[in-house]
Coordinates of C-alpha atoms and ligand atoms in Angstrom, one line a residue:
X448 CA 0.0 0.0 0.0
X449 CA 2.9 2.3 1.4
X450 CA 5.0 1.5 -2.1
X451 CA 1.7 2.4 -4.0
X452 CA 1.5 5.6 -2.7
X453 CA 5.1 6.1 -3.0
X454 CA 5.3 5.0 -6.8
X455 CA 2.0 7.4 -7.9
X456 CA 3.8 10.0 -6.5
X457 CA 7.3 9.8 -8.5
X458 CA 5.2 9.0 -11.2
X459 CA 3.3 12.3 -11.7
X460 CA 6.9 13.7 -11.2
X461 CA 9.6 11.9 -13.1
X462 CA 9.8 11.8 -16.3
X463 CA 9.8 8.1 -18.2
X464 CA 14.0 9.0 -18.8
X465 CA 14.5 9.2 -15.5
X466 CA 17.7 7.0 -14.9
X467 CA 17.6 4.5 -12.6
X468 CA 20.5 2.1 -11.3
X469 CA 22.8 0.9 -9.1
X470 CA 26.3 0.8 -8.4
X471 CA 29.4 -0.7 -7.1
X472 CA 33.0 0.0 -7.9
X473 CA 36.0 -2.3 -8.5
X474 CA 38.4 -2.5 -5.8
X475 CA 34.9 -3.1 -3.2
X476 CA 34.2 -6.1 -5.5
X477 CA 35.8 -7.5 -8.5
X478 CA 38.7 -9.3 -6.0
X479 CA 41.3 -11.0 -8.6
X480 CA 43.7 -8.4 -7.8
X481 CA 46.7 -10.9 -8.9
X482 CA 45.5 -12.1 -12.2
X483 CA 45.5 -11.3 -15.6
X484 CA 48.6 -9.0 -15.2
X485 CA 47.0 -6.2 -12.8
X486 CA 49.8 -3.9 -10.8
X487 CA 49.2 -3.4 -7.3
X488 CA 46.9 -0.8 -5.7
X489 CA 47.5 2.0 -2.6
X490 CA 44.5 -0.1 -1.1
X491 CA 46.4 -3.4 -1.5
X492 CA 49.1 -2.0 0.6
X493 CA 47.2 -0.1 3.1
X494 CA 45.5 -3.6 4.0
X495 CA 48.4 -5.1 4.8
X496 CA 49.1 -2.3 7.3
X497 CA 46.7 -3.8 9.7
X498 CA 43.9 -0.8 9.0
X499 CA 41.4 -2.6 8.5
X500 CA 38.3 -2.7 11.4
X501 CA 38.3 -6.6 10.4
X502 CA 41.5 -7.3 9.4
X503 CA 40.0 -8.4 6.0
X504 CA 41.0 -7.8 2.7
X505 CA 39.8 -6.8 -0.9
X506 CA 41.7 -10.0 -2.4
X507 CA 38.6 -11.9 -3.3
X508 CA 35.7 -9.5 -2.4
X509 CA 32.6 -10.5 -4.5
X510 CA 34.5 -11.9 -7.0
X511 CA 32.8 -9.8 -9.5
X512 CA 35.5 -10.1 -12.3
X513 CA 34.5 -13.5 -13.1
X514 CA 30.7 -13.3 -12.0
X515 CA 29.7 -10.2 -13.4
X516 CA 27.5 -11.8 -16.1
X517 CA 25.4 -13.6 -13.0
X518 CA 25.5 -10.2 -11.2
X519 CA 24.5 -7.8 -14.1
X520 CA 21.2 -10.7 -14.5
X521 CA 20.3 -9.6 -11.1
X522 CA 20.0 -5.9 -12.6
X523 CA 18.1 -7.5 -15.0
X524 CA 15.8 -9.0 -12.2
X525 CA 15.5 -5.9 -10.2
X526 CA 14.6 -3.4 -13.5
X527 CA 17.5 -0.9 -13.1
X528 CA 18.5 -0.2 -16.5
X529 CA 21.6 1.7 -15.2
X530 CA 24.8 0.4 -13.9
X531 CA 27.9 2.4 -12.4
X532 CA 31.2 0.9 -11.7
X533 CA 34.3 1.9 -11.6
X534 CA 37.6 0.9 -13.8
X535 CA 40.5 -0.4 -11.9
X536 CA 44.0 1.9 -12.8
X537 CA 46.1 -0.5 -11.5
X538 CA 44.4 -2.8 -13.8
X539 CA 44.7 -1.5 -17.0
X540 CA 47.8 0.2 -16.2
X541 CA 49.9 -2.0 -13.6
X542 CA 52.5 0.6 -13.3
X543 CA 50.1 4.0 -13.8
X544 CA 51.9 5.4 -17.1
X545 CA 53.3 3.3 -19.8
X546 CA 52.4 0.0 -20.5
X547 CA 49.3 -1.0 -20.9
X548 CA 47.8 -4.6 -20.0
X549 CA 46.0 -5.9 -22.3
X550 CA 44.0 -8.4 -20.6
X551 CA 42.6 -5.8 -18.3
X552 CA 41.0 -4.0 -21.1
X553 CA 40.2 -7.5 -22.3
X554 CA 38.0 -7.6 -19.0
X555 CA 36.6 -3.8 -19.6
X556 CA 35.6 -5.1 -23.0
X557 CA 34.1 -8.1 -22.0
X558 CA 32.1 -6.2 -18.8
X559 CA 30.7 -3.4 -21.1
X560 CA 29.6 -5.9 -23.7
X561 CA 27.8 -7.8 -21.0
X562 CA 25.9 -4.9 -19.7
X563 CA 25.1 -3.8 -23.3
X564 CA 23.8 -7.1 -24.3
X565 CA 21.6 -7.2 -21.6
X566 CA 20.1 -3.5 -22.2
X567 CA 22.1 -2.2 -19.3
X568 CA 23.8 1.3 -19.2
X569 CA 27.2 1.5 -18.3
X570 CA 28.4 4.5 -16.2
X571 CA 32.0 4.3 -15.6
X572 CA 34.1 6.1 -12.6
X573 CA 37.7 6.9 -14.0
X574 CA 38.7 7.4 -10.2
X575 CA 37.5 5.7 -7.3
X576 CA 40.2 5.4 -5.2
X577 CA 42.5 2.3 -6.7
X578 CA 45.8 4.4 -7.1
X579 CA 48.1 2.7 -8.8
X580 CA 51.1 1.6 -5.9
X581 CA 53.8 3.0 -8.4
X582 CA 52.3 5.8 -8.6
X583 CA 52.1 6.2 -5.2
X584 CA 55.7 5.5 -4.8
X585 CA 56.5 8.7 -6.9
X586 CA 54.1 11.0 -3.9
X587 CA 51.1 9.8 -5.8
X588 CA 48.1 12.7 -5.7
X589 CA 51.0 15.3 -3.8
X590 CA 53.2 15.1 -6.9
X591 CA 52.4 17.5 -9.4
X592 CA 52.7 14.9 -11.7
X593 CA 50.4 12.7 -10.9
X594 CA 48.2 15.0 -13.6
X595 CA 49.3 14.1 -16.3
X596 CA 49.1 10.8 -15.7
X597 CA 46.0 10.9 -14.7
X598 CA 45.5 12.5 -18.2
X599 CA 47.1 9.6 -19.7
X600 CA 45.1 6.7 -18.3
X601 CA 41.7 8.3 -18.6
X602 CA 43.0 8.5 -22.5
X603 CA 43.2 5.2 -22.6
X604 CA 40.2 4.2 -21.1
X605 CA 38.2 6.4 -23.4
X606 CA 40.0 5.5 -26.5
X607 CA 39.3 1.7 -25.8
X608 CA 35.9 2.2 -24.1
X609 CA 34.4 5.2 -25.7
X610 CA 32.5 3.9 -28.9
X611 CA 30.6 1.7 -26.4
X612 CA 29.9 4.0 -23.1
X613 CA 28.5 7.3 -23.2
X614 CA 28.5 8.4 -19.6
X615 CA 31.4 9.2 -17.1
X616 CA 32.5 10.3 -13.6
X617 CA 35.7 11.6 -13.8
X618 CA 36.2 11.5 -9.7
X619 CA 34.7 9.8 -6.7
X620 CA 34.5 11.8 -3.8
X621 CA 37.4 13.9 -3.6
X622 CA 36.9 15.3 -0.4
X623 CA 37.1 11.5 0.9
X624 CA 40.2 10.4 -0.7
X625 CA 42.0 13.3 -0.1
X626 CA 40.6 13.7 3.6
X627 CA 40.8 10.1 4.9
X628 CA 43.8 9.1 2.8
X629 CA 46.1 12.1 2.4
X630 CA 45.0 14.5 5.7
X631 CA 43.5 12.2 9.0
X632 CA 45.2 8.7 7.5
X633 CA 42.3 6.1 7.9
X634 CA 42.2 5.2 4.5
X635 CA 44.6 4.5 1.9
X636 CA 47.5 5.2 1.4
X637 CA 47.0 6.5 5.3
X638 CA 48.8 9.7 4.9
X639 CA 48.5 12.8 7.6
X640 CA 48.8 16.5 7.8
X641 CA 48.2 19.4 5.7
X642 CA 51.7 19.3 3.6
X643 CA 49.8 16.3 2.2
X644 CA 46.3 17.6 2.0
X645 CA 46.6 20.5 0.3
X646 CA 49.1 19.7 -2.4
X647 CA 47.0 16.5 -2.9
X648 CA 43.5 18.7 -2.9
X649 CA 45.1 21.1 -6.1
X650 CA 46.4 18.6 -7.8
X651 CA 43.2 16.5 -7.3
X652 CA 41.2 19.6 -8.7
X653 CA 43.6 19.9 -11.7
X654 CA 43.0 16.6 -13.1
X655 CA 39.2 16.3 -12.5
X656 CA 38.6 19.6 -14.3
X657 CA 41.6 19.0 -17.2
X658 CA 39.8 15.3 -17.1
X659 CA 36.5 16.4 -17.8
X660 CA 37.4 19.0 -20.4
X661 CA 39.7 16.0 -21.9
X662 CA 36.8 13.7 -22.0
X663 CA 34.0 16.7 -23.7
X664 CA 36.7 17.6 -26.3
X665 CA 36.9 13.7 -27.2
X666 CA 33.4 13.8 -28.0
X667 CA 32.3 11.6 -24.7
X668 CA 29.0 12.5 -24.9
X669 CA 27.9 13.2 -20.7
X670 CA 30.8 13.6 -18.7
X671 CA 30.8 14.6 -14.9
X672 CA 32.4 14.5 -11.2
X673 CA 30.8 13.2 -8.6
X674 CA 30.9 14.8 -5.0
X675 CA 30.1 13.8 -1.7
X676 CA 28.6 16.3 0.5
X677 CA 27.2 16.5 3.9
X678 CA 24.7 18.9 5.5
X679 CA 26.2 21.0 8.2
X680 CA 24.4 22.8 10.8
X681 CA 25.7 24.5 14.2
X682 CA 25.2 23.2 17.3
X683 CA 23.1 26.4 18.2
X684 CA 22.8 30.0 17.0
X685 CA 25.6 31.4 18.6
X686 CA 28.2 33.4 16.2
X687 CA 31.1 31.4 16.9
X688 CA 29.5 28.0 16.4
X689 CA 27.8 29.1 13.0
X690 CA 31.0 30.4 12.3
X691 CA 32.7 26.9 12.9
X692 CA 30.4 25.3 10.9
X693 CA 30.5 27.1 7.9
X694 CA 33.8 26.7 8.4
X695 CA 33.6 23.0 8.3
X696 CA 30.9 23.4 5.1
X697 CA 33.2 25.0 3.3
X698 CA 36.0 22.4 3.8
X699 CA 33.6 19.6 3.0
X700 CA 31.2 21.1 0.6
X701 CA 33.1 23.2 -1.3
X702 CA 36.9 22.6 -2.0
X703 CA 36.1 20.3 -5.0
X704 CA 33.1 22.5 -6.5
X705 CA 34.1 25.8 -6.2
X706 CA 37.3 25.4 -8.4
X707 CA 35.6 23.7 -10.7
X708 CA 32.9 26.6 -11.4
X709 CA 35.8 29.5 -11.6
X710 CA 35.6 30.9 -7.5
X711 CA 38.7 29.0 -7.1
X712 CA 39.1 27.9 -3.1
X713 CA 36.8 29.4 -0.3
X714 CA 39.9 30.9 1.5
X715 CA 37.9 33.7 3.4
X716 CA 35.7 31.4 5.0
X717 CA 38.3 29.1 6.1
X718 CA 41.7 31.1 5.9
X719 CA 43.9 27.8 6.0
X720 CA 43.5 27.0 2.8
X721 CA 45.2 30.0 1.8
X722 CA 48.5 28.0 2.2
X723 CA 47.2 26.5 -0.8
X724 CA 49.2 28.9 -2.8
X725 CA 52.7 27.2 -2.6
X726 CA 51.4 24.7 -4.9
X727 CA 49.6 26.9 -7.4
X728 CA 51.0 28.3 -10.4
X729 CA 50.1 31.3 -12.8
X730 CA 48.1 29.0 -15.2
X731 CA 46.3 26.6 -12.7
X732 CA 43.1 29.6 -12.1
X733 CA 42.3 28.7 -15.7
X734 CA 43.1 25.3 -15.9
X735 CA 40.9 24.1 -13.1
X736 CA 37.9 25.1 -14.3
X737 CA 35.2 22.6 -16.0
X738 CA 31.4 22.6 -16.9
X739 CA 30.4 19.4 -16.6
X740 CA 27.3 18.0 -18.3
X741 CA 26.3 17.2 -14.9
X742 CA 27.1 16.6 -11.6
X743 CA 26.8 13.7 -9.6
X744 CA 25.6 14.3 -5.9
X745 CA 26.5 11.7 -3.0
X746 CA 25.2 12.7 0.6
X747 CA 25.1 10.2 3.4
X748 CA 24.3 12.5 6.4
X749 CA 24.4 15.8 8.8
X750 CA 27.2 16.8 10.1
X751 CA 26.5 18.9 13.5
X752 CA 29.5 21.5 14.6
X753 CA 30.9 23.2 17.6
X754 CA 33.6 26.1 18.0
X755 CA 36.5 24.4 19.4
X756 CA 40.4 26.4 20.1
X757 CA 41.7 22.8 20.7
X758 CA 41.1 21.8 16.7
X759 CA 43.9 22.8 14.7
X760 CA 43.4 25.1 11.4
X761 CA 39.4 24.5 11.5
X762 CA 38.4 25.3 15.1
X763 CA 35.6 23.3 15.1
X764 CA 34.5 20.4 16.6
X765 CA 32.2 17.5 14.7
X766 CA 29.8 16.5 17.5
X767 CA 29.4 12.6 17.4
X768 CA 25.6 10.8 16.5
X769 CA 25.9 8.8 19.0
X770 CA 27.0 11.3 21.7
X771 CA 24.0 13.5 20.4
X772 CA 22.1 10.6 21.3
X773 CA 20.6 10.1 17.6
X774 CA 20.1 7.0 15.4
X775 CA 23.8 6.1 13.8
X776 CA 24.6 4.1 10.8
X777 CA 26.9 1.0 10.8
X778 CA 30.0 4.0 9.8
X779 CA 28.5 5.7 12.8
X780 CA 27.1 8.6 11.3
X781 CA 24.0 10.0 11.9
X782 CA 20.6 8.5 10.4
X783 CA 19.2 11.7 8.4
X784 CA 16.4 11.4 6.0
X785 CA 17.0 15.1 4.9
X786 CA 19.9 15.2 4.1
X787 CA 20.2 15.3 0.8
X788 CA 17.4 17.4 0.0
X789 CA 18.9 20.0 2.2
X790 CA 22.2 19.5 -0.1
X791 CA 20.0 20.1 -3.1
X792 CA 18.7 23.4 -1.9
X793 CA 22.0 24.6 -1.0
X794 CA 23.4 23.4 -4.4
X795 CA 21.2 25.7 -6.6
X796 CA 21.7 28.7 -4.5
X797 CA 25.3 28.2 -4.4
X798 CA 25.9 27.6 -8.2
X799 CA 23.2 29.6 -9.3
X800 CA 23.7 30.3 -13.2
X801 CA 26.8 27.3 -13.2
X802 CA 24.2 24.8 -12.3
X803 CA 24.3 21.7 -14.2
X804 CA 21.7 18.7 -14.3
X805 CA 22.4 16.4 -11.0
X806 CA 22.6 12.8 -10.6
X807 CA 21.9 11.2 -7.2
X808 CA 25.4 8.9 -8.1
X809 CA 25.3 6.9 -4.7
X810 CA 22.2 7.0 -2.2
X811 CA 22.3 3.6 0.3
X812 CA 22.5 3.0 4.1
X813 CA 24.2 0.4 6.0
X814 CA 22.8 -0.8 9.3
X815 CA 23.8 -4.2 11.8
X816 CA 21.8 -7.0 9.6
X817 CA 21.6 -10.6 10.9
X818 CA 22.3 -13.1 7.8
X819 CA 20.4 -16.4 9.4
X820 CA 17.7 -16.2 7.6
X821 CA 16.8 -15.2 3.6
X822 CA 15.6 -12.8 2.4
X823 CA 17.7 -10.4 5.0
X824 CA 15.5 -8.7 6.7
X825 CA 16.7 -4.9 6.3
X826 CA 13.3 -2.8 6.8
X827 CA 15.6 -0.3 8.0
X828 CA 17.2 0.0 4.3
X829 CA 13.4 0.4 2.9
X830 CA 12.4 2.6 5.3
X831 CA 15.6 5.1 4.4
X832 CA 14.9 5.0 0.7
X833 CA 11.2 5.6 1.2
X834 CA 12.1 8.8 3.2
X835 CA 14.8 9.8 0.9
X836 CA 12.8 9.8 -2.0
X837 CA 9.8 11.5 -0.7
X838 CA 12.0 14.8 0.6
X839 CA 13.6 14.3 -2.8
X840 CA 10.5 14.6 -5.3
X841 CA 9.8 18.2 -4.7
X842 CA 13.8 18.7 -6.1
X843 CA 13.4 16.8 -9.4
X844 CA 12.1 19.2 -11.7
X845 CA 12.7 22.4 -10.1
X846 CA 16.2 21.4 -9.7
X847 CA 16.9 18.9 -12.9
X848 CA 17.7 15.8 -11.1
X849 CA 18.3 13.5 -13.9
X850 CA 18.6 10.3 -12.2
X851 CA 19.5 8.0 -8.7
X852 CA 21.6 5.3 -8.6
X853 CA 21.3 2.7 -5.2
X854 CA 24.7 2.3 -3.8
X855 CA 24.9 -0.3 -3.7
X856 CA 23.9 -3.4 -5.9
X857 CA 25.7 -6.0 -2.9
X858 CA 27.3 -6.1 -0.2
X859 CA 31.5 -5.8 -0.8
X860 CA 34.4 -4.1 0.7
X861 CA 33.9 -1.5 2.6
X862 CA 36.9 0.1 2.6
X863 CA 38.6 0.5 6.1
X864 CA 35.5 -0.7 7.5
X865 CA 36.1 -4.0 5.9
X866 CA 32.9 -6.3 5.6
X867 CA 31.2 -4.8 8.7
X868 CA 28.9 -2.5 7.1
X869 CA 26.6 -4.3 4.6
X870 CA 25.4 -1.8 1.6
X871 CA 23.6 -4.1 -0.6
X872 CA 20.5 -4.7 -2.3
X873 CA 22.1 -8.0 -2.1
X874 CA 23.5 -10.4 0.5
X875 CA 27.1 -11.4 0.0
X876 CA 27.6 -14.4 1.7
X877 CA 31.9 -14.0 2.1
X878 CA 32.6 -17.5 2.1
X879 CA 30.4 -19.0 -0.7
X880 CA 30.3 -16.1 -2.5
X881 CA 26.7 -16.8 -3.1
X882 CA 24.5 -13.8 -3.2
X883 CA 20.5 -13.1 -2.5
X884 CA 17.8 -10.6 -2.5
X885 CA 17.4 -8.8 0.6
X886 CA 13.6 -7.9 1.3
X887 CA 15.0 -4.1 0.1
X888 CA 16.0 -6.0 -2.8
X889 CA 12.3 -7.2 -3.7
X890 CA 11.3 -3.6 -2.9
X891 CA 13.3 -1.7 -5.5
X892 CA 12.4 -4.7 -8.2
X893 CA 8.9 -3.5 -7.4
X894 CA 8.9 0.4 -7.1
X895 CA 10.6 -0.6 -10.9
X896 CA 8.0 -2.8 -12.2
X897 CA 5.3 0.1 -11.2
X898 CA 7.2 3.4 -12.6
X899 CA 8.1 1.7 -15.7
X900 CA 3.8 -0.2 -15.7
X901 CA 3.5 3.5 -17.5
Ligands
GAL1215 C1 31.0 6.4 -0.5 C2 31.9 5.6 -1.4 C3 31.5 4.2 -1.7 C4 31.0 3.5 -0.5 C5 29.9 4.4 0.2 C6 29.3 3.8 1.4 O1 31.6 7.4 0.1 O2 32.0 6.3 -2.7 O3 32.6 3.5 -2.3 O4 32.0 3.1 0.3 O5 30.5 5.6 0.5 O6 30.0 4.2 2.6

């Protein structure tokens, strides 16, 4: 009755192009890290530093390089038309320039093919997070250099790939990869301080906007970035805590978007980006601006800040969930329906005339499930998407969301959180590899079967 309601309402408000799918990206699932002439990845090496919450590792994950064609049917079952994944660097370049491995494309080939033939769209990530371990080795994203061959490998993938897939996402998350992995440590290659961050952050920006301009000039037909943002709000209404919190907005919401849309970084608001400057030179103001076909929007929860003297170059404090006493995901964060519509609102005002059609890229939720019985019961995962899409109808139109993509199609690797938080439509079962619906599973195949009943 609920999913009725639900269905008749994005009905009379999507249109029949609306793009839906799912996603997943390689190093969370396709495992087979050592075959078929793959180099090494930053995650492969972090892993073995002992970071992860489980001690596991992405060696085998789902296995998805040799069962995508059983996986992509389960697309088929649940009626997304739309699948996003990611392409392996390490893969199709083992040492990041130079040589290229032929039997990794082989596998790109033989992917795309498969989701073609079975009236899938492919959506491919050029970035998301696999840095090739040599490239690394040279100061990976903190060398200046890493641009071009960024440059390089997303030329390859487009020449080989590009009469067959029309849309791509140039980046994953910057603000993650470059936060966790090159500024706090907790995720690969587990590097600290600002001396890391910011060079990393420019040179980041660099080759996401000299990417997507590479891409349009090749004639890829929609090409875009997508960026994870949180909603931030202040603890209360004092000056110094709104203060702290746009403080921590800016840092989060706005280092990867503003560059790309010509405002370059938003020093004022938070002055300790202005040290920024030691890696910028005369050129880079134009060079690191883009206008994507679209933007792809990722937003998993609230932040909620505090002034704090103690925090060094922010001075604020992230107040935890749980401490705040409010529902918490399995990462911890805090369980907020709105979100992303909030995200939405403050998009349009903040790009105003740069605006570009938006994508929902990722939108999933990851709570303790208990795997004894089948179909998972995960109520909690239906529940979320219910009130995700219901704050997110009165956006489509007004704001040109063009699509939403369920992160994610199974369970996998969760990065430094191992297999302890569970994001599937499917269950993964680790050791037999076999997967299942989950009753969220047999929810999405119906809210399909009634938007596209016409
Ligand atoms: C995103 C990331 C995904 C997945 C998801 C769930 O930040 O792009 O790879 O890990 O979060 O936490």
């Amino acid at each position: 009755m609920i999913l009725e309601n639900l269905s008749s309402n994005i009905k009379t408000i999507v249109s029949p192009d609306f793009v839906w799918g799912a996603g997943i990206s390689a190093y969370q699932t396709e495992g087979a890290r050592d075959i078929d002439g793959s180099g090494k990845s930053i995650w492969e090496n972090f892993e073995q530093g002992r970071r992860i919450k489980d001690r596991s590792s992405a060696a085998q994950a789902c296995n998805f390089y040799n069962s995508f064609p059983s996986d992509l049917s389960m697309m088929n079952w649940l009626g997304l038309d739309h699948f996003k994944t990611s392409i392996s660097w390490p893969r199709i370049m083992p040492d990041g320039g130079g040589a290229v491995n032929p039997k990794g494309l082989a596998y790109y080939d033989r992917l795309t093919d498969e989701m073609l033939n079975k009236g899938i769209t492919p959506w491919y990530v050029a970035y998301h997070w696999d840095l090739p371990q040599a490239l690394q080795d040279k100061g990976g994203w903190v060398n200046r250099d890493i641009v071009s061959y960024f440059l390089n490998y997303l030329e390859v993938c487009h020449k080989h790939l590009g009469d067959r897939v029309d849309n791509w996402i140039v980046m994953n998350e910057p603000i993650v990869f470059a936060g966790a992995g090159y500024f706090l440590g907790i995720h690969a290659p587990g590097k600290v301080g600002l001396k890391n961050f910011l060079p990393a952050m420019h040179h980041i920006n660099l080759a996401n906007a000299e990417g997507i301009n590479f891409l349009q000039a090749e004639g890829a037909k929609n090409v875009g970035t997508a960026l994870s943002f949180a909603s931030i709000q202040s603890v209360d209404d004092s000056p110094k805590n709104e203060e702290a919190a746009q403080r921590v907005h800016a840092t989060i919401n706005q280092t990867f978007l503003d560059p790309m849309l010509g405002n370059w970084y938003p020093t004022t608001i938070a002055p300790f980006l202005r040290k920024i400057d030691k890696y910028v030179r005369s050129s880079d103001m134009t060079r690191i601006r883009a206008t994507p076909d679209f933007l792809g929007v990722q937003v998993y929860t609230r932040e909620v800040v505090k002034h704090s003297y103690l925090m060094p170059y922010l001075q604020a404090k992230i107040l935890s969930a749980k401490k705040r006493n409010m529902p918490v995901t399995s990462l911890g964060q805090e369980l907020y329906y709105p979100a992303l519509s909030e995200i939405l609102d403050w998009l349009v005002s903040h790009m105003g005339s740069k605006k570009v059609p938006l994508y929902i890229t990722e939108c999933g939720v990851s709570m303790p499930e208990s795997d004894t019985i089948h179909p998972v019961e995960d109520g909690y995962r239906m529940q979320y998407y219910h009130a995700v899409f219901e704050t997110l109808l009165p956006h489509i139109q007004s704001e040109d969301v063009r699509g939403l993509f369920y992160w994610s199609l199974m369970d996998n690797f969760e990065w430094a959180e191992g297999y302890t938080a569970p994001f599937g439509l499917f269950h993964v079962d680790f050791n037999t590899l076999e997967r299942n619906p989950k009753q969220s599973a047999y929810w999405v195949k119906e809210l399909a079967e009634r938007l596209k009943r016409g």
